PDB file of C-alpha atoms in Angstrom:
ATOM      1  CA  MET A   1      24.693 110.886-108.821  1.00  0.00           C
ATOM      2  CA  VAL A   2      28.057 109.990-107.232  1.00  0.00           C
ATOM      3  CA  THR A   3      29.713 112.292-105.006  1.00  0.00           C
ATOM      4  CA  ALA A   4      33.164 113.219-104.674  1.00  0.00           C
ATOM      5  CA  LYS A   5      35.049 112.627-101.199  1.00  0.00           C
ATOM      6  CA  LYS A   6      38.710 112.300-100.564  1.00  0.00           C
ATOM      7  CA  ALA A   7      40.458 108.953-100.487  1.00  0.00           C
ATOM      8  CA  THR A   8      43.735 107.836-101.876  1.00  0.00           C
ATOM      9  CA  VAL A   9      45.450 104.573-102.894  1.00  0.00           C
ATOM     10  CA  THR A  10      49.216 103.855-102.235  1.00  0.00           C
ATOM     11  CA  PRO A  11      51.579 102.384-104.881  1.00  0.00           C
ATOM     12  CA  ASP A  12      51.999  99.480-102.161  1.00  0.00           C
ATOM     13  CA  ARG A  13      48.074  98.912-102.282  1.00  0.00           C
ATOM     14  CA  LEU A  14      48.028  98.840-105.982  1.00  0.00           C
ATOM     15  CA  ARG A  15      50.691  96.304-106.037  1.00  0.00           C
ATOM     16  CA  GLN A  16      48.481  93.894-104.175  1.00  0.00           C
ATOM     17  CA  LEU A  17      45.998  93.671-107.004  1.00  0.00           C
ATOM     18  CA  ASP A  18      46.584  91.129-109.389  1.00  0.00           C
ATOM     19  CA  LEU A  19      46.303  93.681-112.202  1.00  0.00           C
ATOM     20  CA  PHE A  20      49.017  95.874-111.266  1.00  0.00           C
ATOM     21  CA  ALA A  21      51.394  93.499-109.209  1.00  0.00           C
ATOM     22  CA  VAL A  22      54.002  93.599-112.470  1.00  0.00           C
ATOM     23  CA  LEU A  23      54.077  97.249-112.787  1.00  0.00           C
ATOM     24  CA  SER A  24      57.331  98.906-111.525  1.00  0.00           C
ATOM     25  CA  GLU A  25      57.675 101.264-108.426  1.00  0.00           C
ATOM     26  CA  ASP A  26      57.809 104.644-110.661  1.00  0.00           C
ATOM     27  CA  THR A  27      54.437 103.463-112.676  1.00  0.00           C
ATOM     28  CA  LEU A  28      52.803 102.209-109.475  1.00  0.00           C
ATOM     29  CA  ALA A  29      53.447 105.969-107.943  1.00  0.00           C
ATOM     30  CA  GLN A  30      52.522 107.279-111.200  1.00  0.00           C
ATOM     31  CA  LEU A  31      49.376 105.471-111.379  1.00  0.00           C
ATOM     32  CA  ALA A  32      48.547 106.099-107.489  1.00  0.00           C
ATOM     33  CA  ALA A  33      48.602 109.922-107.988  1.00  0.00           C
ATOM     34  CA  LEU A  34      45.935 109.624-110.792  1.00  0.00           C
ATOM     35  CA  PHE A  35      43.123 108.272-108.762  1.00  0.00           C
ATOM     36  CA  THR A  36      40.436 110.393-107.381  1.00  0.00           C
ATOM     37  CA  SER A  37      37.769 109.442-105.126  1.00  0.00           C
ATOM     38  CA  GLU A  38      34.064 109.131-105.207  1.00  0.00           C
ATOM     39  CA  GLN A  39      31.285 107.924-102.926  1.00  0.00           C
ATOM     40  CA  ALA A  40      28.186 106.204-103.755  1.00  0.00           C
ATOM     41  CA  GLY A  41      25.164 105.697-101.188  1.00  0.00           C
ATOM     42  CA  GLU A  42      23.412 102.212-100.706  1.00  0.00           C
ATOM     43  CA  GLY A  43      21.228 101.744-103.665  1.00  0.00           C
ATOM     44  CA  GLN A  44      22.621 104.106-105.921  1.00  0.00           C
ATOM     45  CA  THR A  45      23.548 103.442-109.521  1.00  0.00           C
ATOM     46  CA  ILE A  46      27.479 103.878-110.479  1.00  0.00           C
ATOM     47  CA  PHE A  47      26.764 103.281-114.089  1.00  0.00           C
ATOM     48  CA  GLU A  48      24.358 101.827-116.633  1.00  0.00           C
ATOM     49  CA  VAL A  49      24.655  99.215-119.478  1.00  0.00           C
ATOM     50  CA  GLY A  50      25.035 101.273-122.780  1.00  0.00           C
ATOM     51  CA  ALA A  51      26.452 104.249-121.220  1.00  0.00           C
ATOM     52  CA  GLU A  52      29.865 105.853-122.225  1.00  0.00           C
ATOM     53  CA  GLY A  53      32.766 104.524-120.095  1.00  0.00           C
ATOM     54  CA  THR A  54      35.155 106.899-119.149  1.00  0.00           C
ATOM     55  CA  LYS A  55      36.309 105.702-115.702  1.00  0.00           C
ATOM     56  CA  LEU A  56      37.978 102.369-114.273  1.00  0.00           C
ATOM     57  CA  TYR A  57      36.694 101.973-110.473  1.00  0.00           C
ATOM     58  CA  LEU A  58      38.492 100.506-107.761  1.00  0.00           C
ATOM     59  CA  LEU A  59      36.049  99.685-104.975  1.00  0.00           C
ATOM     60  CA  ALA A  60      37.953 100.778-101.928  1.00  0.00           C
ATOM     61  CA  HIS A  61      35.088 100.211 -99.512  1.00  0.00           C
ATOM     62  CA  GLY A  62      31.547  98.803 -99.547  1.00  0.00           C
ATOM     63  CA  THR A  63      29.998  96.379-101.956  1.00  0.00           C
ATOM     64  CA  ALA A  64      28.100  96.613-105.261  1.00  0.00           C
ATOM     65  CA  ASP A  65      26.052  94.391-107.474  1.00  0.00           C
ATOM     66  CA  VAL A  66      26.722  93.789-111.202  1.00  0.00           C
ATOM     67  CA  TYR A  67      23.622  93.439-113.597  1.00  0.00           C
ATOM     68  CA  GLY A  68      24.081  91.987-117.229  1.00  0.00           C
ATOM     69  CA  GLY A  69      21.601  94.694-118.249  1.00  0.00           C
ATOM     70  CA  PRO A  70      19.784  97.878-116.984  1.00  0.00           C
ATOM     71  CA  ILE A  71      19.044  97.674-113.200  1.00  0.00           C
ATOM     72  CA  ASP A  72      15.335  98.426-113.496  1.00  0.00           C
ATOM     73  CA  ALA A  73      15.070  95.036-115.697  1.00  0.00           C
ATOM     74  CA  GLY A  74      14.271  93.026-112.726  1.00  0.00           C
ATOM     75  CA  GLU A  75      17.022  90.398-113.281  1.00  0.00           C
ATOM     76  CA  PRO A  76      18.955  89.150-110.463  1.00  0.00           C
ATOM     77  CA  PRO A  77      22.903  90.407-110.068  1.00  0.00           C
ATOM     78  CA  ILE A  78      25.317  88.412-111.982  1.00  0.00           C
ATOM     79  CA  ALA A  79      27.975  89.195-109.537  1.00  0.00           C
ATOM     80  CA  ARG A  80      28.909  91.122-106.308  1.00  0.00           C
ATOM     81  CA  LEU A  81      31.920  93.491-106.047  1.00  0.00           C
ATOM     82  CA  ASP A  82      33.742  93.789-102.820  1.00  0.00           C
ATOM     83  CA  LYS A  83      36.814  95.885-101.206  1.00  0.00           C
ATOM     84  CA  GLY A  84      39.921  95.758-103.692  1.00  0.00           C
ATOM     85  CA  ASP A  85      37.811  94.678-106.777  1.00  0.00           C
ATOM     86  CA  VAL A  86      38.589  96.481-110.207  1.00  0.00           C
ATOM     87  CA  PHE A  87      35.463  97.388-112.524  1.00  0.00           C
ATOM     88  CA  GLY A  88      34.951  99.413-115.481  1.00  0.00           C
ATOM     89  CA  GLU A  89      38.014  98.231-117.528  1.00  0.00           C
ATOM     90  CA  ILE A  90      36.275  96.868-120.484  1.00  0.00           C
ATOM     91  CA  ALA A  91      34.605 100.378-121.521  1.00  0.00           C
ATOM     92  CA  LEU A  92      37.963 102.302-120.727  1.00  0.00           C
ATOM     93  CA  VAL A  93      40.338 100.155-122.589  1.00  0.00           C
ATOM     94  CA  ARG A  94      37.997  99.116-125.587  1.00  0.00           C
ATOM     95  CA  GLU A  95      36.493 102.615-125.773  1.00  0.00           C
ATOM     96  CA  ASP A  96      33.059 100.715-125.861  1.00  0.00           C
ATOM     97  CA  PRO A  97      29.932 101.295-124.394  1.00  0.00           C
ATOM     98  CA  ARG A  98      29.514  99.789-120.606  1.00  0.00           C
ATOM     99  CA  THR A  99      28.754  96.002-120.772  1.00  0.00           C
ATOM    100  CA  ALA A 100      26.962  95.886-117.693  1.00  0.00           C
ATOM    101  CA  SER A 101      25.174  98.002-114.714  1.00  0.00           C
ATOM    102  CA  VAL A 102      26.534  98.433-111.473  1.00  0.00           C
ATOM    103  CA  ARG A 103      24.411  99.541-108.291  1.00  0.00           C
ATOM    104  CA  ALA A 104      26.203 100.233-104.797  1.00  0.00           C
ATOM    105  CA  ARG A 105      24.894  97.387-102.613  1.00  0.00           C
ATOM    106  CA  THR A 106      25.997  99.314 -99.399  1.00  0.00           C
ATOM    107  CA  PRO A 107      27.561 102.813 -99.314  1.00  0.00           C
ATOM    108  CA  CYS A 108      30.755 102.525-101.486  1.00  0.00           C
ATOM    109  CA  THR A 109      34.144 104.452-101.496  1.00  0.00           C
ATOM    110  CA  LEU A 110      35.417 104.348-104.943  1.00  0.00           C
ATOM    111  CA  LEU A 111      39.012 105.097-106.468  1.00  0.00           C
ATOM    112  CA  VAL A 112      38.587 106.194-109.838  1.00  0.00           C
ATOM    113  CA  LEU A 113      41.019 106.579-112.947  1.00  0.00           C
ATOM    114  CA  HIS A 114      39.590 108.643-115.563  1.00  0.00           C
ATOM    115  CA  ARG A 115      40.190 108.085-119.322  1.00  0.00           C
ATOM    116  CA  ASP A 116      42.360 110.940-119.828  1.00  0.00           C
ATOM    117  CA  HIS A 117      44.669 110.045-117.090  1.00  0.00           C
ATOM    118  CA  PHE A 118      44.662 106.528-118.394  1.00  0.00           C
ATOM    119  CA  THR A 119      45.681 107.863-121.747  1.00  0.00           C
ATOM    120  CA  LEU A 120      48.419 109.740-120.379  1.00  0.00           C
ATOM    121  CA  LEU A 121      49.701 107.151-118.221  1.00  0.00           C
ATOM    122  CA  ILE A 122      49.794 104.309-121.110  1.00  0.00           C
ATOM    123  CA  ALA A 123      51.704 106.801-123.371  1.00  0.00           C
ATOM    124  CA  SER A 124      54.836 106.437-120.465  1.00  0.00           C
ATOM    125  CA  ALA A 125      54.059 102.954-119.274  1.00  0.00           C
ATOM    126  CA  PRO A 126      52.491 100.505-122.132  1.00  0.00           C
ATOM    127  CA  GLU A 127      52.448  97.454-119.618  1.00  0.00           C
ATOM    128  CA  VAL A 128      49.383  99.172-117.952  1.00  0.00           C
ATOM    129  CA  ARG A 129      47.289  98.950-121.161  1.00  0.00           C
ATOM    130  CA  THR A 130      48.430  95.408-121.568  1.00  0.00           C
ATOM    131  CA  ALA A 131      47.510  94.365-118.183  1.00  0.00           C
ATOM    132  CA  MET A 132      43.847  96.207-118.615  1.00  0.00           C
ATOM    133  CA  GLU A 133      43.354  94.720-121.917  1.00  0.00           C
ATOM    134  CA  SER A 134      44.066  91.275-120.724  1.00  0.00           C
ATOM    135  CA  LEU A 135      41.535  92.003-117.399  1.00  0.00           C
ATOM    136  CA  ALA A 136      39.054  93.194-120.019  1.00  0.00           C
ATOM    137  CA  SER A 137      39.238  90.339-122.176  1.00  0.00           C
ATOM    138  CA  ASN A 138      38.883  87.678-119.340  1.00  0.00           C
ATOM    139  CA  ARG A 139      35.855  89.340-118.077  1.00  0.00           C
ATOM    140  CA  LEU A 140      34.413  89.316-121.722  1.00  0.00           C
ATOM    141  CA  LEU A 141      35.156  85.836-121.701  1.00  0.00           C
ATOM    142  CA  GLN A 142      33.392  85.023-118.197  1.00  0.00           C
ATOM    143  CA  ASP A 143      30.282  87.262-119.562  1.00  0.00           C
ATOM    144  CA  GLN A 144      30.058  85.193-122.636  1.00  0.00           C
ATOM    145  CA  ALA A 145      30.313  82.022-120.757  1.00  0.00           C
ATOM    146  CA  ARG A 146      27.370  83.118-118.451  1.00  0.00           C
ATOM    147  CA  GLU A 147      25.336  84.034-121.083  1.00  0.00           C
ATOM    148  CA  ASP A 148      25.951  80.875-122.958  1.00  0.00           C
ATOM    149  CA  ALA A 149      25.039  79.067-119.565  1.00  0.00           C
ATOM    150  CA  SER A 150      21.651  81.048-119.208  1.00  0.00           C
ATOM    151  CA  GLN A 151      20.921  80.298-122.641  1.00  0.00           C
ATOM    152  CA  GLU A 152      20.810  76.848-122.071  1.00  0.00           C
ATOM    153  CA  ARG A 153      18.367  76.802-119.040  1.00  0.00           C
TER     154      ARG A 153
END
């Protein structure tokens, strides 16, 4: 289980992320206030493919591995996440099950945006949804390209 511990993000830090760079100061301030924090220990599963996705994650500290299927399937990771990476957006935006699994490679501090907070935010700042949808679409295209390449081998 991922445990809670206090960490925060500032509007200036959010602006440094491509996903949020175009947002206004007011929107960034609203967004920063909505993030909560969680800790994941080394080797701990953050989420599994197929699970309901109710959170977006920003990796504040540590590294994590992304798997295209269940972690226990024995397949190698398909990507590595580092400080500043955002993940979990596909399930949050599209309200679909998780499309990948993520496990902490090292102890991680995660900043978390819950779906209910995301829903409130996009009601007043629709540009946030547009930015998240763009990231989700790009990630899905990358996943499809990776799957296609693996089938060609």
